[in-house]
Amino acid sequence: MTAPELRRRSAAWFGATGKQGFLHRAVQRMMGLPDHVFDGRPIIGICNTWSELNPCNGQLRDLAEHVKHGVWEAGGVPLEFPVTSLGEDTMRPTTMLFRNLASMDVEESIRGNPLDGVVLLAGCDKTTPALLMGAASVDLPTLLISAGPMLTGRFRGLPVGASDAWRLSEDLRIGKISARDVLEAECGINRSFGTCQTMGTASTMACLSEVLGITLPQNAAIPAVDSRRSALAHLSGINAVRLVHENKRLSHFLSREAFENAIRVCAAIGGSTNAVIHLQAIVGRVGVSLGLAEWDRLGREIPCIVDLQPTGRFLMEEFYDAGGLPAVMRILCEAGLIHGQCPSVNGLSVAENCAQSPIWRPDVIRSLEDPVAEQGGVAILYGNLAPSGAVIKSSAATKKLLRHKGRAIVFDSVEQYNQRIDDPDLDVDEDSVLVLKNCGPKGYPGMPEVGNMGLPPKLLSRGVRDMVRVSDARMSGTAYGTVVLHVSPEAAIGGPLAFVEEGDLIDLDVPGRKLSLLVDEAELAARRSRWSAPASPSPAGYARLFFDHVTQADRGCDFDFLIGKRTNLEERASY
Ligand code: FES
C-alpha cells in the first residue's frame, strides 16, 4: 500500500477556489496550458542560468527543453524561469562578489512561486554553489544538471585546456611566444559551449554535486554538446517528478555523510580549492556541522587518482571516456572510503550507482596504488599567520617548496602588485615568498582569484616556474603552483596577514600543516597598535551589503543572515 500523497505546495496557488485560484490559473493559461494540468500534478520549476553573458552555460537553453520532455512524460508540468547567471571570465570585479546575491535570487524565486520541485541548471563556477545554496534554504525536492565541460581545445595539432592559458600568458610575458601565437590559441581553446575542460572549479563542483547524490550518475563529465547529456536531462525531468511524489527534499541527500564523501572525492579528483569555500557555504545552509579542519582530516590520506589538468595531463572529455566519476567512486567505495549507503536522486544508493563502473583508460583514472599524487586533498594550514586556517592544494604545488622558509615580498593590493612585479629592480629571488594582502572577502571586496600571482619576469626568464605565494585571496581552479590561499582572518579585518612587512621571514610547513610568521609577539603587537581598519569601499548599494555581512573564508563567505533554512515564508498571499 502506498502512502497517501501530500497536498502539493502548488495547490495553494492552482487548487485555490474563488478569486485567488481564478487569477493564478488564468495567468498561467497564457502558456497554453489546458484544464487538466491544474488537477494537482507536480509543478516542476526549471531554474536556468542560461545567458549570452555566460557562454559556459550556453547549452542550458537547449537542455531545458529536454528536461521538459521528461517532466511531461512523468506526468508533471515544467515551468522554466531565469535566474542571475555569473560568467566567471567576464564579470567584474569578481563573480564571488555576486554568488550570494545569485543565491538570494534563486531562493526567493523558488519560494515565491507555485513549485513542488526544482531542476537546477548550472555550470560556470559560481552558478552551481549559488543555485545549491539558494535551493537548500528552501528545501524542496530538487535535482541538479550541470552544463557539462566544453570539448577539448585544439592548438597546432595538440589538445589544450583552460590551464594552458596560464602557461601561454607566462610564455608571452617573457617573449617566448608572440601575441599572434596567443591569438591562434585563443581561437581554438574554447570549441563549444560548456565549462572549462580541466578539473577546475566548475568541473569540481559538478563532480561534487554528483557525489552528493543530487544529480544522475555521469552528470559531471558528459561533454556539454554530447547527445548523452540531452538524454540525461530528459531522465532528470522524469526523476524530478518522482522526487516530488516521494517527497524527497534536498536535505534528504545533503547529510553529513554525503559531505564527507564529497571531501574525499574532491581529494581523489584533485579538485579546486574553491570547492572548500562553496561546500562550507552549502553546509551552513543545511545546518550540517562540518568545520574547515575536517577537509584535512578526511582528505589527507586520499591520493589523487585522476590525471587531469591542472594537477595532471588530461581533460574532461578524456575523463568521461575513461569512465567518468562513477569509476572513481567505485574505487573509493571498494576501498571503504565512501559512505556507500548515501541516497541519490535516481532512487539508488551511491554505491549501487557505481558498482558496475569500469575504467576504460587506466592512464586517466589510475589506481590507489599507483596515484598521480600521494596526497590529493586540500591541506588546511594553521599558525600565527592563519589562526582560522588557510588552504593549499599540495598536489598542484612543487614538492620541494612544501617545506620552505623565505623572505616576504609584500604587496598591499592587487594594484600595487601590478605596479611592482615587472620592475627589474624588485629585490626578489626564487626563495622569496610573495605576499598579497587585502584580497579577502571584505578587503577587495569579493575575494578575487588573484592568489596565484604571476612570477617576476626576471625570474621567469631564468627558468623559475614556481615560488611560494601567500594571500587572503582565492585562485582559479585551473591554476597551479605552491600557492597558500584563503588566509583567515583576512588582512582587511586585522588578521595577522595585515602586519607582514617586507623582509619578514615566513615559514611554510605543509607536512606539519603550519604557516608561521617569524616575527616576535612584541613586534607584532606594536604593528597591530598602529593599524586601523579600512572603511567600506562603497557607502551604499549591494557592495555595502556584501561588506557588512560577508563571513570569512572558513565559513564559506556566505552572508551571516543567509545561513540556515527558511521555510513557510510564502504562506501569506497578496490576493
Ligand atoms: Fe566558466 Fe571556467 S570560465 S567554467
Coordinates of C-alpha atoms and ligand atoms in Angstrom, one line a residue:
M1 CA 0.0 0.0 0.0
T2 CA 1.5 3.4 -0.9
A3 CA 1.3 6.3 1.5
P4 CA -1.4 8.9 0.7
E5 CA 0.1 11.8 -1.4
L6 CA 0.7 15.0 0.5
R7 CA -1.2 18.0 -0.6
R8 CA 1.0 19.7 -3.2
R9 CA 2.6 23.0 -2.4
S10 CA 1.4 24.4 -5.8
A11 CA -2.2 23.6 -4.7
A12 CA -2.1 26.7 -2.6
W13 CA -2.0 28.6 -5.9
F14 CA -3.7 26.5 -8.5
G15 CA -6.0 24.5 -6.3
A16 CA -7.5 27.6 -4.6
T17 CA -11.1 28.5 -5.1
G18 CA -12.6 31.9 -5.6
K19 CA -10.7 34.9 -6.9
Q20 CA -7.3 33.6 -5.9
G21 CA -7.5 30.3 -7.8
F22 CA -9.1 32.1 -10.8
L23 CA -6.3 34.6 -11.1
H24 CA -3.4 32.1 -10.6
R25 CA -4.8 29.7 -13.1
A26 CA -5.9 32.3 -15.6
V27 CA -2.5 33.9 -15.8
Q28 CA -0.7 30.6 -16.2
R29 CA -3.0 29.7 -19.1
M30 CA -1.2 32.3 -21.1
M31 CA 1.4 29.5 -21.5
G32 CA -1.2 27.5 -23.5
L33 CA -1.9 25.1 -20.6
P34 CA -5.2 23.1 -20.8
D35 CA -7.5 22.4 -17.9
H36 CA -6.2 19.0 -16.9
V37 CA -2.7 20.3 -15.9
F38 CA -4.3 22.0 -12.9
D39 CA -5.5 18.8 -11.4
G40 CA -2.8 18.7 -8.7
R41 CA 0.0 17.1 -10.7
P42 CA 3.6 18.2 -9.7
I43 CA 4.7 21.6 -10.9
I44 CA 8.5 21.4 -11.6
G45 CA 10.5 24.6 -11.8
I46 CA 13.4 24.6 -14.2
C47 CA 15.8 27.2 -12.7
N48 CA 18.0 28.2 -15.6
T49 CA 21.3 30.1 -15.6
W50 CA 21.5 30.3 -19.4
S51 CA 22.9 33.7 -20.5
E52 CA 24.7 35.1 -23.5
L53 CA 26.9 36.8 -21.0
N54 CA 27.9 33.4 -19.7
P55 CA 28.7 31.1 -22.7
C56 CA 29.9 28.3 -20.3
N57 CA 26.2 27.8 -19.7
G58 CA 25.2 28.3 -23.3
Q59 CA 23.9 24.8 -23.7
L60 CA 21.4 25.1 -20.9
R61 CA 18.6 26.7 -23.1
D62 CA 18.6 23.5 -25.2
L63 CA 18.9 21.2 -22.2
A64 CA 15.9 22.8 -20.5
E65 CA 13.8 21.6 -23.4
H66 CA 15.0 18.0 -22.8
V67 CA 14.1 18.4 -19.1
K68 CA 10.6 19.5 -20.0
H69 CA 10.1 16.4 -22.2
G70 CA 11.0 14.2 -19.2
V71 CA 8.7 16.2 -16.8
W72 CA 5.7 15.9 -19.2
E73 CA 6.4 12.2 -19.8
A74 CA 6.3 11.6 -16.0
G75 CA 3.1 13.4 -15.5
G76 CA 4.4 16.7 -14.2
V77 CA 4.2 20.3 -15.5
P78 CA 7.5 22.1 -16.3
L79 CA 7.8 25.8 -15.8
E80 CA 11.2 27.3 -16.7
F81 CA 12.5 30.5 -15.1
P82 CA 15.7 32.5 -15.4
V83 CA 18.0 33.5 -12.5
T84 CA 21.1 35.5 -12.3
S85 CA 24.0 34.0 -14.2
L86 CA 27.6 34.6 -13.3
G87 CA 30.1 34.4 -16.1
E88 CA 33.5 33.7 -14.5
D89 CA 35.8 35.2 -17.0
T90 CA 33.6 38.2 -17.8
M91 CA 32.1 39.7 -14.6
R92 CA 33.9 42.4 -12.8
P93 CA 35.3 42.8 -10.3
T94 CA 34.8 39.1 -9.5
T95 CA 31.9 36.7 -9.6
M96 CA 32.5 35.8 -6.0
L97 CA 31.1 39.2 -5.1
F98 CA 27.8 38.1 -6.6
R99 CA 27.5 34.4 -5.6
N100 CA 25.4 35.2 -2.5
L101 CA 23.3 37.7 -4.5
A102 CA 22.5 35.0 -7.1
S103 CA 21.7 32.5 -4.2
M104 CA 19.1 35.0 -2.9
D105 CA 17.6 35.3 -6.4
V106 CA 17.3 31.5 -6.6
E107 CA 15.9 31.1 -3.1
E108 CA 13.2 33.7 -3.4
S109 CA 12.3 32.7 -7.0
I110 CA 11.7 29.2 -5.8
R111 CA 10.0 30.2 -2.6
G112 CA 7.7 32.8 -4.1
N113 CA 6.3 30.6 -6.9
P114 CA 3.9 27.7 -7.2
L115 CA 6.6 25.0 -7.4
D116 CA 6.6 21.5 -6.0
G117 CA 10.0 20.5 -7.2
V118 CA 13.0 22.1 -8.9
V119 CA 15.6 21.2 -11.5
L120 CA 18.6 23.4 -11.2
L121 CA 20.6 24.1 -14.4
A122 CA 24.1 25.3 -13.5
G123 CA 27.6 25.2 -14.9
C124 CA 30.1 28.0 -14.7
D125 CA 32.0 28.2 -11.4
K126 CA 29.7 30.2 -9.1
T127 CA 26.4 29.2 -10.7
T128 CA 26.5 25.7 -9.1
P129 CA 27.1 26.8 -5.5
A130 CA 24.7 29.8 -5.9
L131 CA 21.9 27.5 -7.0
L132 CA 22.6 24.9 -4.4
M133 CA 22.8 27.4 -1.6
G134 CA 19.5 29.1 -2.6
A135 CA 17.7 25.8 -3.2
A136 CA 19.0 24.4 0.1
S137 CA 17.5 27.3 2.1
V138 CA 14.0 26.5 0.6
D139 CA 14.5 22.7 0.7
L140 CA 12.0 21.4 -1.9
P141 CA 12.6 18.1 -3.9
T142 CA 15.5 19.2 -6.1
L143 CA 17.8 17.8 -8.7
L144 CA 20.8 19.4 -10.5
I145 CA 22.0 19.2 -14.0
S146 CA 25.4 20.6 -15.0
A147 CA 26.1 22.4 -18.3
G148 CA 28.9 19.9 -18.9
P149 CA 32.5 20.5 -20.0
M150 CA 33.3 22.0 -23.3
L151 CA 35.1 20.0 -26.0
T152 CA 38.8 19.6 -25.7
G153 CA 40.6 22.7 -27.1
R154 CA 43.0 22.5 -30.1
F155 CA 46.1 24.4 -30.8
R156 CA 48.5 23.5 -33.6
G157 CA 47.5 19.8 -33.5
L158 CA 47.7 19.5 -29.8
P159 CA 44.9 19.4 -27.1
V160 CA 44.7 22.5 -24.9
G161 CA 42.6 23.3 -21.9
A162 CA 41.9 26.2 -19.6
S163 CA 45.1 25.6 -17.5
D164 CA 47.2 26.2 -20.7
A165 CA 46.0 29.8 -20.7
W166 CA 48.3 30.4 -17.6
R167 CA 51.3 28.8 -19.3
L168 CA 50.7 30.7 -22.5
S169 CA 50.4 34.0 -20.8
E170 CA 53.6 33.5 -18.9
D171 CA 55.4 32.5 -22.1
L172 CA 54.1 35.7 -23.7
R173 CA 55.4 37.8 -20.8
I174 CA 58.9 36.6 -21.3
G175 CA 58.8 36.8 -25.1
K176 CA 58.9 33.0 -25.6
I177 CA 55.8 33.2 -27.9
S178 CA 54.2 36.1 -29.8
A179 CA 50.8 37.9 -29.5
R180 CA 49.9 36.3 -32.8
D181 CA 50.6 32.8 -31.3
V182 CA 48.3 33.6 -28.4
L183 CA 45.6 34.8 -30.8
E184 CA 45.7 31.5 -32.6
A185 CA 45.4 29.6 -29.3
E186 CA 42.6 31.9 -28.2
C187 CA 40.6 30.9 -31.3
G188 CA 41.0 27.1 -30.6
I189 CA 40.8 26.8 -26.9
N190 CA 37.0 27.0 -26.5
R191 CA 35.5 25.0 -29.3
S192 CA 32.0 24.6 -27.9
F193 CA 29.6 25.7 -25.2
G194 CA 30.4 24.3 -21.9
T195 CA 32.5 24.7 -18.8
C196 CA 36.4 24.7 -18.6
Q197 CA 37.8 21.3 -19.7
T198 CA 40.2 21.0 -16.7
M199 CA 39.4 19.8 -13.2
G200 CA 38.8 23.5 -12.4
T201 CA 36.1 24.9 -10.1
A202 CA 33.2 24.2 -12.5
S203 CA 34.1 20.6 -13.1
T204 CA 34.9 20.1 -9.4
M205 CA 31.5 21.4 -8.3
A206 CA 29.8 19.3 -11.0
C207 CA 31.7 16.2 -9.6
L208 CA 30.8 17.0 -6.0
S209 CA 27.2 17.5 -6.9
E210 CA 27.2 14.0 -8.4
V211 CA 28.9 12.7 -5.2
L212 CA 26.3 14.4 -3.0
G213 CA 23.7 12.3 -4.9
I214 CA 21.7 15.3 -6.3
T215 CA 22.5 14.6 -9.9
L216 CA 22.1 11.5 -12.1
P217 CA 25.3 9.4 -12.5
Q218 CA 27.7 10.7 -15.1
N219 CA 26.3 14.2 -14.9
A220 CA 29.8 15.7 -14.2
A221 CA 31.7 14.6 -17.2
I222 CA 29.5 14.1 -20.3
P223 CA 30.6 16.9 -22.7
A224 CA 28.2 19.8 -22.9
V225 CA 27.3 19.2 -26.5
D226 CA 27.1 15.4 -26.4
S227 CA 23.6 13.9 -27.1
R228 CA 24.1 11.8 -24.0
R229 CA 23.8 14.9 -21.9
S230 CA 20.4 15.7 -23.5
A231 CA 19.3 12.2 -22.6
L232 CA 20.5 12.8 -19.0
A233 CA 18.4 16.0 -18.9
H234 CA 15.3 14.0 -20.1
L235 CA 15.8 11.4 -17.4
S236 CA 16.4 14.1 -14.8
G237 CA 13.0 15.6 -15.7
I238 CA 11.4 12.2 -15.0
N239 CA 13.3 11.8 -11.7
A240 CA 12.3 15.3 -10.6
V241 CA 8.6 14.3 -10.7
R242 CA 9.3 11.1 -8.8
L243 CA 11.2 13.1 -6.1
V244 CA 8.0 15.2 -5.6
H245 CA 5.8 12.1 -5.4
E246 CA 8.2 10.6 -2.8
N247 CA 8.6 14.0 -1.0
K248 CA 12.4 13.6 -1.1
R249 CA 13.7 17.0 -0.3
L250 CA 17.2 18.4 -0.9
S251 CA 18.0 17.9 2.8
H252 CA 17.3 14.2 2.4
F253 CA 20.5 14.0 0.3
L254 CA 22.7 16.7 1.9
S255 CA 23.7 14.8 5.0
R256 CA 27.0 15.0 6.9
E257 CA 28.0 11.6 5.4
A258 CA 27.3 12.9 1.9
F259 CA 29.6 15.9 2.5
E260 CA 32.3 13.6 3.9
N261 CA 32.0 11.7 0.6
A262 CA 32.4 14.9 -1.3
I263 CA 35.5 15.9 0.6
R264 CA 37.1 12.5 -0.1
V265 CA 36.2 12.5 -3.8
C266 CA 37.5 16.1 -4.1
A267 CA 40.9 14.8 -3.0
A268 CA 40.7 11.8 -5.4
I269 CA 40.0 14.0 -8.4
G270 CA 42.5 16.8 -7.4
G271 CA 39.6 19.2 -7.1
S272 CA 39.7 23.0 -6.9
T273 CA 40.4 24.9 -3.7
N274 CA 37.3 26.9 -4.4
A275 CA 35.3 23.8 -3.5
V276 CA 36.2 24.3 0.1
I277 CA 34.5 27.7 0.3
H278 CA 31.5 26.7 -1.7
L279 CA 30.9 23.4 0.2
Q280 CA 31.3 25.2 3.6
A281 CA 28.6 27.7 2.4
I282 CA 26.2 24.9 1.4
V283 CA 26.9 23.1 4.7
G284 CA 25.9 26.2 6.5
R285 CA 22.6 26.5 4.6
V286 CA 21.5 22.9 5.5
G287 CA 22.7 23.1 9.1
V288 CA 25.3 20.3 9.0
S289 CA 28.2 20.8 11.4
L290 CA 31.4 20.4 9.4
G291 CA 34.4 22.6 10.2
L292 CA 37.3 23.6 7.9
A293 CA 39.7 21.2 9.7
E294 CA 37.5 18.2 8.5
W295 CA 38.8 18.8 5.0
D296 CA 42.3 17.9 6.2
R297 CA 41.2 15.0 8.4
L298 CA 39.0 13.4 5.7
G299 CA 41.1 14.2 2.6
R300 CA 44.6 13.8 4.0
E301 CA 45.2 10.2 3.1
I302 CA 43.3 10.1 -0.2
P303 CA 45.6 10.0 -3.2
C304 CA 44.7 11.9 -6.4
I305 CA 43.9 9.2 -8.9
V306 CA 42.6 11.3 -11.8
D307 CA 45.3 12.5 -14.2
L308 CA 43.6 15.8 -15.2
Q309 CA 44.9 19.3 -15.5
P310 CA 45.8 21.3 -13.5
T311 CA 47.3 18.5 -11.4
G312 CA 47.9 16.2 -14.3
R313 CA 47.7 15.9 -18.1
F314 CA 44.3 15.1 -19.4
L315 CA 41.0 17.0 -19.9
M316 CA 37.3 16.3 -19.0
E317 CA 36.4 14.7 -22.4
E318 CA 39.1 12.1 -21.7
F319 CA 37.8 11.7 -18.1
Y320 CA 34.3 10.8 -19.4
D321 CA 35.8 8.4 -22.0
A322 CA 37.8 6.8 -19.2
G323 CA 34.7 6.0 -17.1
G324 CA 33.9 9.3 -15.5
L325 CA 33.1 9.9 -11.9
P326 CA 31.3 6.6 -11.2
A327 CA 34.6 4.8 -11.9
V328 CA 36.4 6.9 -9.3
M329 CA 33.5 6.4 -6.9
R330 CA 33.8 2.6 -7.3
I331 CA 37.5 2.6 -6.5
L332 CA 36.8 4.6 -3.3
C333 CA 33.7 2.5 -2.4
E334 CA 35.6 -0.7 -2.8
A335 CA 38.4 0.7 -0.5
G336 CA 35.8 1.6 2.1
L337 CA 36.5 5.3 1.7
I338 CA 32.9 6.3 0.8
H339 CA 29.6 6.1 2.8
G340 CA 28.0 3.9 0.1
Q341 CA 24.6 3.9 1.7
C342 CA 24.0 7.6 0.9
P343 CA 21.0 8.1 -1.3
S344 CA 20.9 9.6 -4.8
V345 CA 18.1 11.2 -6.8
N346 CA 17.6 8.2 -9.1
G347 CA 16.5 6.2 -6.1
L348 CA 19.6 4.1 -5.8
S349 CA 22.4 4.5 -3.3
V350 CA 25.7 6.0 -4.4
A351 CA 27.3 2.5 -4.0
E352 CA 24.7 0.9 -6.3
N353 CA 25.2 3.7 -8.8
C354 CA 28.9 3.0 -9.2
A355 CA 29.0 -0.8 -8.6
Q356 CA 29.3 -1.6 -12.3
S357 CA 31.5 1.2 -13.5
P358 CA 34.5 0.1 -15.5
I359 CA 37.7 2.0 -16.2
W360 CA 38.3 2.2 -19.9
R361 CA 41.5 4.4 -19.7
P362 CA 43.8 3.4 -16.8
D363 CA 46.2 6.2 -17.8
V364 CA 43.5 8.8 -17.0
I365 CA 41.8 7.1 -14.0
R366 CA 44.6 5.5 -12.0
S367 CA 44.5 3.1 -9.0
L368 CA 45.0 4.0 -5.3
E369 CA 48.3 2.0 -5.5
D370 CA 49.6 4.0 -8.5
P371 CA 48.2 7.5 -8.0
V372 CA 49.0 10.8 -9.7
A373 CA 49.9 12.3 -6.3
E374 CA 50.1 10.6 -2.9
Q375 CA 48.0 13.3 -1.2
G376 CA 45.3 14.8 -3.4
G377 CA 43.4 16.6 -0.6
V378 CA 43.4 20.2 0.2
A379 CA 45.8 20.8 3.2
I380 CA 44.5 23.1 5.9
L381 CA 47.2 25.2 7.5
Y382 CA 47.1 26.9 10.8
G383 CA 49.6 29.0 12.7
N384 CA 50.2 32.6 13.8
L385 CA 49.7 33.8 10.2
A386 CA 46.4 32.0 9.8
P387 CA 44.7 31.4 13.2
S388 CA 41.4 30.4 11.4
G389 CA 43.1 28.5 8.6
A390 CA 44.5 28.7 5.1
V391 CA 44.4 26.2 2.3
I392 CA 46.9 24.8 -0.2
K393 CA 46.4 22.3 -2.9
S394 CA 49.6 20.3 -2.4
S395 CA 49.0 18.1 -5.5
A396 CA 49.3 21.2 -7.7
A397 CA 52.4 22.5 -5.8
T398 CA 56.1 22.0 -6.3
K399 CA 57.2 19.2 -3.9
K400 CA 60.4 20.8 -2.7
L401 CA 58.6 24.0 -1.8
L402 CA 56.1 22.3 0.5
R403 CA 58.6 23.0 3.3
H404 CA 60.1 26.4 2.7
K405 CA 61.3 29.4 4.6
G406 CA 61.6 32.7 2.8
R407 CA 61.8 36.5 2.9
A408 CA 58.4 38.2 2.3
I409 CA 57.9 40.5 -0.7
V410 CA 54.8 42.3 0.3
F411 CA 52.0 43.8 -1.9
D412 CA 49.3 45.7 -0.1
S413 CA 46.9 45.4 -3.0
V414 CA 46.5 43.9 -6.5
E415 CA 47.2 47.3 -8.0
Q416 CA 50.5 47.6 -6.1
Y417 CA 51.4 44.1 -7.2
N418 CA 50.8 45.0 -10.8
Q419 CA 52.9 48.2 -10.5
R420 CA 55.9 46.4 -8.9
I421 CA 56.1 42.9 -10.3
D422 CA 57.7 43.7 -13.6
D423 CA 60.2 46.1 -12.1
P424 CA 63.7 44.7 -12.8
D425 CA 64.9 46.3 -9.6
L426 CA 62.4 44.4 -7.4
D427 CA 64.6 42.8 -4.7
V428 CA 63.3 39.2 -5.2
D429 CA 64.8 35.8 -5.8
E430 CA 63.3 32.3 -6.1
D431 CA 63.5 31.8 -2.4
S432 CA 61.3 34.8 -1.6
V433 CA 57.7 34.5 -0.6
L434 CA 55.2 36.7 -2.5
V435 CA 52.6 38.1 -0.1
L436 CA 49.4 39.7 -1.2
K437 CA 47.1 41.5 1.2
N438 CA 43.6 43.0 1.2
C439 CA 42.1 40.5 -1.4
G440 CA 39.9 38.6 1.1
P441 CA 36.1 38.6 1.2
K442 CA 35.9 42.2 2.7
G443 CA 39.2 43.5 1.5
Y444 CA 38.7 43.5 -2.2
P445 CA 35.7 43.1 -1.7
G446 CA 34.7 39.7 -3.1
M447 CA 37.9 37.6 -2.7
P448 CA 39.0 37.5 -6.4
E449 CA 41.1 34.8 -8.0
V450 CA 44.4 36.5 -7.8
G451 CA 46.3 34.4 -5.2
N452 CA 48.4 32.6 -7.9
M453 CA 50.3 35.8 -8.6
G454 CA 52.4 35.6 -11.8
L455 CA 56.1 35.4 -11.1
P456 CA 58.5 38.3 -11.7
P457 CA 59.7 38.3 -15.3
K458 CA 63.3 38.4 -14.2
L459 CA 62.9 35.1 -12.5
L460 CA 60.7 33.6 -15.3
S461 CA 63.4 34.3 -17.8
R462 CA 65.8 32.4 -15.6
G463 CA 63.6 29.4 -15.8
V464 CA 61.9 29.8 -12.4
R465 CA 58.4 28.4 -12.7
D466 CA 57.1 28.3 -9.1
M467 CA 57.5 30.2 -5.9
V468 CA 55.7 30.2 -2.6
R469 CA 52.8 32.7 -2.6
V470 CA 50.6 33.6 0.3
S471 CA 47.4 35.7 0.3
D472 CA 43.8 36.0 1.6
A473 CA 42.6 35.7 -2.0
R474 CA 41.3 32.7 -3.9
M475 CA 42.8 31.2 -7.1
S476 CA 41.2 29.8 -10.2
G477 CA 40.6 26.0 -10.1
T478 CA 42.5 25.8 -13.4
A479 CA 45.7 27.3 -11.8
Y480 CA 48.6 25.6 -10.1
G481 CA 51.7 26.3 -8.1
T482 CA 52.8 26.5 -4.4
V483 CA 50.0 28.9 -3.5
V484 CA 48.6 29.4 0.0
L485 CA 45.1 30.8 -0.2
H486 CA 42.1 31.9 1.9
V487 CA 44.3 33.1 4.8
S488 CA 41.8 33.8 7.6
P489 CA 41.1 36.1 9.2
E490 CA 41.9 38.3 6.2
A491 CA 44.1 41.4 6.4
A492 CA 41.2 43.8 6.0
I493 CA 39.7 42.9 9.4
G494 CA 43.0 42.9 11.2
G495 CA 44.1 39.3 10.6
P496 CA 47.9 38.7 11.1
L497 CA 48.4 38.9 7.4
A498 CA 47.8 42.7 7.8
F499 CA 51.0 43.0 9.8
V500 CA 53.5 41.2 7.5
E501 CA 56.2 43.6 6.3
E502 CA 58.8 43.4 3.5
G503 CA 61.7 41.2 4.6
D504 CA 59.9 39.3 7.4
L505 CA 60.6 35.5 7.3
I506 CA 57.6 33.2 6.6
D507 CA 57.8 29.5 7.3
L508 CA 55.6 27.2 5.3
D509 CA 55.4 23.6 6.5
V510 CA 52.7 21.7 4.6
P511 CA 53.5 18.3 6.0
G512 CA 53.2 19.8 9.5
R513 CA 50.2 21.9 8.4
K514 CA 51.8 25.1 9.7
L515 CA 52.0 28.6 8.3
S516 CA 54.1 30.9 10.5
L517 CA 55.3 34.5 10.5
L518 CA 58.7 34.5 12.2
V519 CA 58.3 37.9 14.0
D520 CA 58.2 38.1 17.7
E521 CA 54.9 38.8 19.5
A522 CA 56.0 42.2 20.9
E523 CA 56.8 43.5 17.4
L524 CA 53.5 42.1 16.1
A525 CA 51.6 43.9 18.9
A526 CA 53.4 47.2 18.1
R527 CA 52.4 46.8 14.4
R528 CA 48.8 46.0 15.4
S529 CA 48.5 49.1 17.6
R530 CA 49.4 51.2 14.5
W531 CA 46.8 49.5 12.3
S532 CA 43.4 50.9 11.5
A533 CA 40.6 49.0 9.7
P534 CA 39.8 50.2 6.2
A535 CA 36.3 51.7 5.6
S536 CA 33.7 50.0 3.4
P537 CA 34.7 50.6 -0.2
S538 CA 31.2 51.5 -1.1
P539 CA 28.9 53.7 1.1
A540 CA 25.7 52.2 -0.3
G541 CA 24.2 49.5 -2.6
Y542 CA 25.0 45.9 -2.9
A543 CA 28.7 46.2 -2.3
R544 CA 27.9 47.8 1.1
L545 CA 25.6 44.9 2.0
F546 CA 28.3 42.4 1.0
F547 CA 31.0 44.2 3.1
D548 CA 28.7 44.4 6.1
H549 CA 27.6 40.8 6.1
V550 CA 30.1 38.5 4.4
T551 CA 31.6 35.9 6.6
Q552 CA 35.3 34.7 6.4
A553 CA 36.5 32.0 4.1
D554 CA 36.4 29.3 6.7
R555 CA 32.6 29.8 6.9
G556 CA 32.2 29.8 3.2
C557 CA 31.9 33.6 2.7
D558 CA 28.1 33.3 3.0
F559 CA 26.2 36.3 4.4
D560 CA 25.6 35.9 8.1
F561 CA 21.9 36.5 7.6
L562 CA 21.5 33.8 4.9
I563 CA 23.0 30.8 6.9
G564 CA 20.4 28.2 7.5
K565 CA 17.0 27.1 6.1
R566 CA 13.9 29.3 6.0
T567 CA 10.5 27.7 5.4
N568 CA 6.9 28.7 5.2
L569 CA 7.5 32.3 4.5
E570 CA 5.3 32.1 1.4
E571 CA 2.0 31.3 3.2
R572 CA 0.6 34.8 3.0
A573 CA -0.9 35.7 -0.4
S574 CA -1.3 39.2 -1.6
Y575 CA -4.6 38.4 -3.3
Ligands
FES1 FE1 33.1 29.3 -16.9 FE2 35.5 28.1 -16.5 S1 35.0 30.2 -17.1 S2 33.5 27.3 -16.3

